[in-house]
Amino acid sequence: MSHDAPDAGAAMAAAAQMTALRTPSDLDNAAAIAAAGTASRRRRAVVWTVRVAAIVAWLVSWEVSATYWIDPFYYSKPSAIWHRLVDWFTKGTAQGSIWTQIAATLEEAVIGFVLGAILGVVLGILLGRSRFLSDVCAPFIKAANAVPRIVLASLFVIWFGLGMSSKIATALVLVFFAVFFNAFQGAREVDRNLINNARILGASRTQVLTSIVVPSATSWILASLHAAFGFALIGAVVGEYTGADRGLGLLIATAQGSFDAAGIYAGMIITTVIALLAEWLLGGLENRLLRWRPPVAGAEAQI
Amino acid sequence: MTDDPVIRLRGATKRFRGASGVHTAVHDLTMDVRPGEFVAVVGPTGCGKSTTLSLVSGLEPASAGEVLVRGEPVRGIPAGVGYMFQQDAIQPWRSVLDNVAAGPRWRGTPKAQARELARGWVERVGLGGFEGYYPHQLSGGMRKRVALAQTLVNEPEILLMDEPFSALDVQTRGLMQDELLRLWAGSGAAVIFVTHDLEEAIALADRVVVMTAAPATVKASFDVPLARPRDVEEVRLTAEFLDIYREVWDSLREEVARSREQAVKAEGGRRVA
Ligand SMILES: Nc1ncnc2c1ncn2[C@@H]1O[C@H](COP(=O)(O)OP(=O)(O)OP(=O)(O)O)[C@@H](O)[C@H]1O
Ligand SMILES: [Mg+2]
């Protein structure tokens, strides 16, 4: 065992150095942090294993039953959907490159999302802070909110044509209401003490608005933005479905027209992936903006 | 120093519309505070002390009577007023330093200068090293100290304080009381200091005002002729202090008892109804 000796010696030296540099409580802390890290990594591994197993079980049972018992013409099957996706990405779709379709839908959704969110935030905060305006507008907003908004897509096609603007308008309307109500509520529920304190400390009306009302409403607004991007995508896809010359909605509509169940699923999957990516981006933004908030479950700050 | 009062309440009355009709929180209250005077206000809970401060600060208008600051009727928030609220009112999305710098920033001080000022006050209230913390990472007492620094950084001429130290432990409270007296002595500010702690009131103030049970009005006013500068811990042990304490407590005790009776009666009334 002679080759172990230098290693052991080095380890001893390192340990000696550590005890020299660190107090016992530092060592305890380091050990506690390491242990907590290991435990949470193990937990995550288990969660992911179970998730993957569930997906595999689902896909396999679908594939097997579509092969032997149910009619894949109506229900399709995972391998067919996979082939369709590969086809789209390698050879393109009947309407042209798949990337053109994705870009079109994404552009409509993003423009609709940004415009709708800005409009929703501005009007929400304005009405939330003005008793008079909100009293005047309340019935109109309620009525507008009660209109089945998907139907508006058809109207917008007539108004704005088959181009992008009709899809942007549909996305905008869906996003606007989702954001508006949250911004309104957020602006309304600002702590009176905070406002009074700011006024005493010397804040003007605009300063109260920008440095008290807006930050307080931010957590409400950000919460709504998560759902709102999903709505923007729905708006764009439904708009395209109603009538368009490109986009994911058009792919899905075409697939439906030719009884191509795999095509519908493939379109759905692409849309879902886009929505999840957007959700992830917005989550990052939210974490950055709401750094001041206590961690929800206390998982970050305590061990 | 002129002796014209900076704060003058003349028959001030404040009514609120409550769940069960109109509730009078402050009734026909008359009191003056001279420039540089430190007045402590004590009274049973719920009698209307905070409401009185909100009248002086201009946050609430009086329903009747007069509230004058520097001889002018109060409309809106008078210049030079600092008000430390009973409840937490610091901004949760700003760090300690930015919370303290907020007042000067709003009043137009450039950012770097405001932060420099704020840094000094954060040190002075004993929060050095916590500048970058957010309020949710602080204890209740630490948040109170942020509020104190936030108020004092504006160097108010009129300082309204609503139970500022009630959330602190005894040692920290003693330190903060001494610190407050030191800062106040240099500032010449008029102070109205609301507290439930009679010892604190006497140790700090030039005058202790006892309020009646609800609705609040001034019951009695006691001068505190203890020499300044005072050491809060030591002044409590003097014979003079104990004499004043006994006298004020006799007056306050009756009101506390009345307030309890009112509460019991109200409770009984609710049971019957
Ligand atoms: N905005 C309001 N609306 C209705 N009633 C109010 C309002 N503010 C205070 N009151 C009532 O006025 C009374 C006095 O309240 P206030 O806060 O001034 O008491 P306080 O003397 O400060 O009590 P404490 O010592 O417990 O802080 C209470 O009965 C309270 O219910
Ligand atoms: Mg109070």
PDB file of N, CA, C and O and ligand atoms in Angstrom, chain A residues 192, chain B residues 14-19 23-26 41-54 60 86-87 162-163 194-196 211-212 214-216, ligand 1:
ATOM      1  N   ARG A 192     -51.827  51.199   1.239  1.00  0.00           N
ATOM      2  CA  ARG A 192     -52.020  52.635   1.501  1.00  0.00           C
ATOM      3  C   ARG A 192     -50.858  53.223   2.294  1.00  0.00           C
ATOM      4  O   ARG A 192     -50.455  54.351   2.096  1.00  0.00           O
TER       5      ARG A 192
ATOM      6  N   LYS B  14     -62.053  64.437  14.569  1.00  0.00           N
ATOM      7  CA  LYS B  14     -62.012  63.570  13.389  1.00  0.00           C
ATOM      8  C   LYS B  14     -63.031  62.460  13.539  1.00  0.00           C
ATOM      9  O   LYS B  14     -63.030  61.713  14.517  1.00  0.00           O
ATOM     10  N   ARG B  15     -63.922  62.389  12.562  1.00  0.00           N
ATOM     11  CA  ARG B  15     -64.921  61.310  12.567  1.00  0.00           C
ATOM     12  C   ARG B  15     -64.679  60.414  11.378  1.00  0.00           C
ATOM     13  O   ARG B  15     -64.272  60.861  10.315  1.00  0.00           O
ATOM     14  N   PHE B  16     -64.935  59.133  11.579  1.00  0.00           N
ATOM     15  CA  PHE B  16     -64.849  58.173  10.482  1.00  0.00           C
ATOM     16  C   PHE B  16     -66.208  57.545  10.278  1.00  0.00           C
ATOM     17  O   PHE B  16     -66.941  57.338  11.248  1.00  0.00           O
ATOM     18  N   ARG B  17     -66.539  57.252   9.042  1.00  0.00           N
ATOM     19  CA  ARG B  17     -67.733  56.468   8.811  1.00  0.00           C
ATOM     20  C   ARG B  17     -67.334  55.014   8.988  1.00  0.00           C
ATOM     21  O   ARG B  17     -66.506  54.499   8.243  1.00  0.00           O
ATOM     22  N   GLY B  18     -67.897  54.388   9.990  1.00  0.00           N
ATOM     23  CA  GLY B  18     -67.523  52.993  10.260  1.00  0.00           C
ATOM     24  C   GLY B  18     -68.634  52.051   9.869  1.00  0.00           C
ATOM     25  O   GLY B  18     -69.608  52.440   9.224  1.00  0.00           O
ATOM     26  N   ALA B  19     -68.490  50.790  10.259  1.00  0.00           N
ATOM     27  CA  ALA B  19     -69.493  49.773   9.938  1.00  0.00           C
ATOM     28  C   ALA B  19     -70.809  50.078  10.658  1.00  0.00           C
ATOM     29  O   ALA B  19     -71.885  49.923  10.105  1.00  0.00           O
ATOM     30  N   HIS B  23     -68.097  57.111  13.641  1.00  0.00           N
ATOM     31  CA  HIS B  23     -67.254  56.867  14.804  1.00  0.00           C
ATOM     32  C   HIS B  23     -66.353  58.079  15.008  1.00  0.00           C
ATOM     33  O   HIS B  23     -65.667  58.497  14.083  1.00  0.00           O
ATOM     34  N   THR B  24     -66.376  58.647  16.213  1.00  0.00           N
ATOM     35  CA  THR B  24     -65.506  59.793  16.479  1.00  0.00           C
ATOM     36  C   THR B  24     -64.201  59.287  17.072  1.00  0.00           C
ATOM     37  O   THR B  24     -64.198  58.683  18.145  1.00  0.00           O
ATOM     38  N   ALA B  25     -63.115  59.502  16.339  1.00  0.00           N
ATOM     39  CA  ALA B  25     -61.820  59.006  16.807  1.00  0.00           C
ATOM     40  C   ALA B  25     -61.130  60.047  17.677  1.00  0.00           C
ATOM     41  O   ALA B  25     -60.496  59.722  18.670  1.00  0.00           O
ATOM     42  N   VAL B  26     -61.249  61.307  17.277  1.00  0.00           N
ATOM     43  CA  VAL B  26     -60.636  62.396  18.033  1.00  0.00           C
ATOM     44  C   VAL B  26     -61.713  63.443  18.252  1.00  0.00           C
ATOM     45  O   VAL B  26     -62.429  63.801  17.313  1.00  0.00           O
ATOM     46  N   VAL B  41     -46.931  61.411  23.740  1.00  0.00           N
ATOM     47  CA  VAL B  41     -48.370  61.241  23.895  1.00  0.00           C
ATOM     48  C   VAL B  41     -48.646  59.819  24.342  1.00  0.00           C
ATOM     49  O   VAL B  41     -48.182  58.868  23.702  1.00  0.00           O
ATOM     50  N   VAL B  42     -49.344  59.684  25.468  1.00  0.00           N
ATOM     51  CA  VAL B  42     -49.735  58.348  25.918  1.00  0.00           C
ATOM     52  C   VAL B  42     -51.250  58.303  26.058  1.00  0.00           C
ATOM     53  O   VAL B  42     -51.897  59.325  26.262  1.00  0.00           O
ATOM     54  N   GLY B  43     -51.792  57.124  25.931  1.00  0.00           N
ATOM     55  CA  GLY B  43     -53.236  56.976  26.062  1.00  0.00           C
ATOM     56  C   GLY B  43     -53.602  55.536  25.800  1.00  0.00           C
ATOM     57  O   GLY B  43     -52.816  54.794  25.215  1.00  0.00           O
ATOM     58  N   PRO B  44     -54.806  55.129  26.230  1.00  0.00           N
ATOM     59  CA  PRO B  44     -55.202  53.732  26.043  1.00  0.00           C
ATOM     60  C   PRO B  44     -55.240  53.354  24.563  1.00  0.00           C
ATOM     61  O   PRO B  44     -55.390  54.206  23.697  1.00  0.00           O
ATOM     62  N   THR B  45     -55.131  52.095  24.276  1.00  0.00           N
ATOM     63  CA  THR B  45     -55.118  51.631  22.896  1.00  0.00           C
ATOM     64  C   THR B  45     -56.433  51.948  22.191  1.00  0.00           C
ATOM     65  O   THR B  45     -57.496  51.904  22.799  1.00  0.00           O
ATOM     66  N   GLY B  46     -56.338  52.350  20.949  1.00  0.00           N
ATOM     67  CA  GLY B  46     -57.529  52.641  20.150  1.00  0.00           C
ATOM     68  C   GLY B  46     -58.180  53.968  20.458  1.00  0.00           C
ATOM     69  O   GLY B  46     -59.277  54.250  19.989  1.00  0.00           O
ATOM     70  N   CYS B  47     -57.512  54.827  21.273  1.00  0.00           N
ATOM     71  CA  CYS B  47     -58.185  56.059  21.679  1.00  0.00           C
ATOM     72  C   CYS B  47     -58.126  57.126  20.592  1.00  0.00           C
ATOM     73  O   CYS B  47     -58.963  58.010  20.538  1.00  0.00           O
ATOM     74  N   GLY B  48     -57.143  57.068  19.712  1.00  0.00           N
ATOM     75  CA  GLY B  48     -57.096  58.068  18.637  1.00  0.00           C
ATOM     76  C   GLY B  48     -55.754  58.771  18.512  1.00  0.00           C
ATOM     77  O   GLY B  48     -55.674  59.850  17.923  1.00  0.00           O
ATOM     78  N   LYS B  49     -54.694  58.147  19.003  1.00  0.00           N
ATOM     79  CA  LYS B  49     -53.369  58.788  18.943  1.00  0.00           C
ATOM     80  C   LYS B  49     -52.851  58.844  17.503  1.00  0.00           C
ATOM     81  O   LYS B  49     -52.396  59.882  17.042  1.00  0.00           O
ATOM     82  N   SER B  50     -52.933  57.702  16.812  1.00  0.00           N
ATOM     83  CA  SER B  50     -52.453  57.679  15.425  1.00  0.00           C
ATOM     84  C   SER B  50     -53.263  58.643  14.576  1.00  0.00           C
ATOM     85  O   SER B  50     -52.718  59.314  13.687  1.00  0.00           O
ATOM     86  N   THR B  51     -54.559  58.714  14.839  1.00  0.00           N
ATOM     87  CA  THR B  51     -55.415  59.621  14.084  1.00  0.00           C
ATOM     88  C   THR B  51     -54.962  61.065  14.279  1.00  0.00           C
ATOM     89  O   THR B  51     -54.917  61.845  13.335  1.00  0.00           O
ATOM     90  N   THR B  52     -54.593  61.410  15.517  1.00  0.00           N
ATOM     91  CA  THR B  52     -54.110  62.759  15.786  1.00  0.00           C
ATOM     92  C   THR B  52     -52.878  63.073  14.925  1.00  0.00           C
ATOM     93  O   THR B  52     -52.787  64.141  14.319  1.00  0.00           O
ATOM     94  N   LEU B  53     -51.967  62.108  14.859  1.00  0.00           N
ATOM     95  CA  LEU B  53     -50.767  62.330  14.039  1.00  0.00           C
ATOM     96  C   LEU B  53     -51.134  62.496  12.563  1.00  0.00           C
ATOM     97  O   LEU B  53     -50.552  63.327  11.861  1.00  0.00           O
ATOM     98  N   SER B  54     -52.106  61.719  12.105  1.00  0.00           N
ATOM     99  CA  SER B  54     -52.455  61.827  10.683  1.00  0.00           C
ATOM    100  C   SER B  54     -53.083  63.186  10.377  1.00  0.00           C
ATOM    101  O   SER B  54     -52.954  63.688   9.267  1.00  0.00           O
ATOM    102  N   GLU B  60     -54.860  63.111   6.701  1.00  0.00           N
ATOM    103  CA  GLU B  60     -56.308  63.120   6.872  1.00  0.00           C
ATOM    104  C   GLU B  60     -56.729  64.547   7.210  1.00  0.00           C
ATOM    105  O   GLU B  60     -56.097  65.191   8.043  1.00  0.00           O
ATOM    106  N   GLN B  86     -46.886  53.694  12.445  1.00  0.00           N
ATOM    107  CA  GLN B  86     -46.977  52.569  13.373  1.00  0.00           C
ATOM    108  C   GLN B  86     -46.767  51.252  12.611  1.00  0.00           C
ATOM    109  O   GLN B  86     -46.110  50.353  13.087  1.00  0.00           O
ATOM    110  N   GLN B  87     -47.347  51.177  11.404  1.00  0.00           N
ATOM    111  CA  GLN B  87     -47.195  49.958  10.604  1.00  0.00           C
ATOM    112  C   GLN B  87     -45.955  50.051   9.724  1.00  0.00           C
ATOM    113  O   GLN B  87     -45.445  51.119   9.456  1.00  0.00           O
ATOM    114  N   ASP B 162     -44.879  57.268  15.638  1.00  0.00           N
ATOM    115  CA  ASP B 162     -45.963  56.457  16.184  1.00  0.00           C
ATOM    116  C   ASP B 162     -45.414  55.118  16.669  1.00  0.00           C
ATOM    117  O   ASP B 162     -45.171  54.218  15.872  1.00  0.00           O
ATOM    118  N   GLU B 163     -45.219  55.021  17.952  1.00  0.00           N
ATOM    119  CA  GLU B 163     -44.665  53.818  18.581  1.00  0.00           C
ATOM    120  C   GLU B 163     -43.469  53.270  17.806  1.00  0.00           C
ATOM    121  O   GLU B 163     -43.462  52.109  17.394  1.00  0.00           O
ATOM    122  N   VAL B 194     -45.616  59.159  20.008  1.00  0.00           N
ATOM    123  CA  VAL B 194     -46.685  58.345  20.596  1.00  0.00           C
ATOM    124  C   VAL B 194     -46.085  57.059  21.131  1.00  0.00           C
ATOM    125  O   VAL B 194     -45.270  56.421  20.461  1.00  0.00           O
ATOM    126  N   THR B 195     -46.455  56.695  22.337  1.00  0.00           N
ATOM    127  CA  THR B 195     -45.943  55.437  22.895  1.00  0.00           C
ATOM    128  C   THR B 195     -46.923  54.862  23.916  1.00  0.00           C
ATOM    129  O   THR B 195     -47.775  55.566  24.452  1.00  0.00           O
ATOM    130  N   HIS B 196     -46.785  53.569  24.164  1.00  0.00           N
ATOM    131  CA  HIS B 196     -47.557  52.938  25.232  1.00  0.00           C
ATOM    132  C   HIS B 196     -46.716  52.781  26.484  1.00  0.00           C
ATOM    133  O   HIS B 196     -47.211  52.383  27.532  1.00  0.00           O
ATOM    134  N   MET B 211     -53.905  61.191  26.975  1.00  0.00           N
ATOM    135  CA  MET B 211     -55.174  61.274  26.245  1.00  0.00           C
ATOM    136  C   MET B 211     -56.224  60.471  26.978  1.00  0.00           C
ATOM    137  O   MET B 211     -55.928  59.489  27.659  1.00  0.00           O
ATOM    138  N   THR B 212     -57.477  60.880  26.782  1.00  0.00           N
ATOM    139  CA  THR B 212     -58.582  60.160  27.404  1.00  0.00           C
ATOM    140  C   THR B 212     -58.881  58.910  26.590  1.00  0.00           C
ATOM    141  O   THR B 212     -58.421  58.758  25.471  1.00  0.00           O
ATOM    142  N   ALA B 214     -61.269  56.591  24.230  1.00  0.00           N
ATOM    143  CA  ALA B 214     -61.897  57.056  22.992  1.00  0.00           C
ATOM    144  C   ALA B 214     -63.225  57.764  23.262  1.00  0.00           C
ATOM    145  O   ALA B 214     -63.968  57.342  24.140  1.00  0.00           O
ATOM    146  N   PRO B 215     -63.557  58.828  22.529  1.00  0.00           N
ATOM    147  CA  PRO B 215     -62.709  59.540  21.567  1.00  0.00           C
ATOM    148  C   PRO B 215     -61.639  60.381  22.263  1.00  0.00           C
ATOM    149  O   PRO B 215     -61.882  60.918  23.326  1.00  0.00           O
ATOM    150  N   ALA B 216     -60.486  60.454  21.601  1.00  0.00           N
ATOM    151  CA  ALA B 216     -59.329  61.073  22.241  1.00  0.00           C
ATOM    152  C   ALA B 216     -59.495  62.565  22.388  1.00  0.00           C
ATOM    153  O   ALA B 216     -59.946  63.259  21.487  1.00  0.00           O
TER     154      ALA B 216
HETATM  155  N1  LIG C   1     -59.451  55.061   8.380  1.00  0.00           N
HETATM  156  C1  LIG C   1     -60.279  54.763   9.390  1.00  0.00           C
HETATM  157  N2  LIG C   1     -61.571  54.447   9.153  1.00  0.00           N
HETATM  158  C2  LIG C   1     -62.412  54.160  10.152  1.00  0.00           C
HETATM  159  N3  LIG C   1     -62.065  54.156  11.456  1.00  0.00           N
HETATM  160  C3  LIG C   1     -60.796  54.458  11.784  1.00  0.00           C
HETATM  161  C4  LIG C   1     -59.823  54.762  10.764  1.00  0.00           C
HETATM  162  N4  LIG C   1     -58.643  55.025  11.373  1.00  0.00           N
HETATM  163  C5  LIG C   1     -58.867  54.863  12.705  1.00  0.00           C
HETATM  164  N5  LIG C   1     -60.142  54.531  12.951  1.00  0.00           N
HETATM  165  C6  LIG C   1     -60.751  54.324  14.272  1.00  0.00           C
HETATM  166  O1  LIG C   1     -60.369  55.370  15.107  1.00  0.00           O
HETATM  167  C7  LIG C   1     -60.076  54.906  16.399  1.00  0.00           C
HETATM  168  C8  LIG C   1     -58.733  55.405  16.834  1.00  0.00           C
HETATM  169  O2  LIG C   1     -57.739  54.793  16.030  1.00  0.00           O
HETATM  170  P1  LIG C   1     -56.203  55.130  16.202  1.00  0.00           P
HETATM  171  O3  LIG C   1     -55.462  54.312  15.223  1.00  0.00           O
HETATM  172  O4  LIG C   1     -56.010  56.595  16.144  1.00  0.00           O
HETATM  173  O5  LIG C   1     -55.907  54.600  17.687  1.00  0.00           O
HETATM  174  P2  LIG C   1     -54.553  54.619  18.520  1.00  0.00           P
HETATM  175  O6  LIG C   1     -54.762  55.479  19.689  1.00  0.00           O
HETATM  176  O7  LIG C   1     -53.431  54.938  17.629  1.00  0.00           O
HETATM  177  O8  LIG C   1     -54.462  53.117  18.988  1.00  0.00           O
HETATM  178  P3  LIG C   1     -53.163  52.206  19.238  1.00  0.00           P
HETATM  179  O9  LIG C   1     -52.536  52.689  20.476  1.00  0.00           O
HETATM  180  O10 LIG C   1     -53.713  50.836  19.402  1.00  0.00           O
HETATM  181  O11 LIG C   1     -52.315  52.372  18.026  1.00  0.00           O
HETATM  182  C9  LIG C   1     -60.199  53.394  16.365  1.00  0.00           C
HETATM  183  O12 LIG C   1     -61.412  53.034  16.983  1.00  0.00           O
HETATM  184  C10 LIG C   1     -60.235  53.058  14.914  1.00  0.00           C
HETATM  185  O13 LIG C   1     -61.111  51.989  14.699  1.00  0.00           O
END
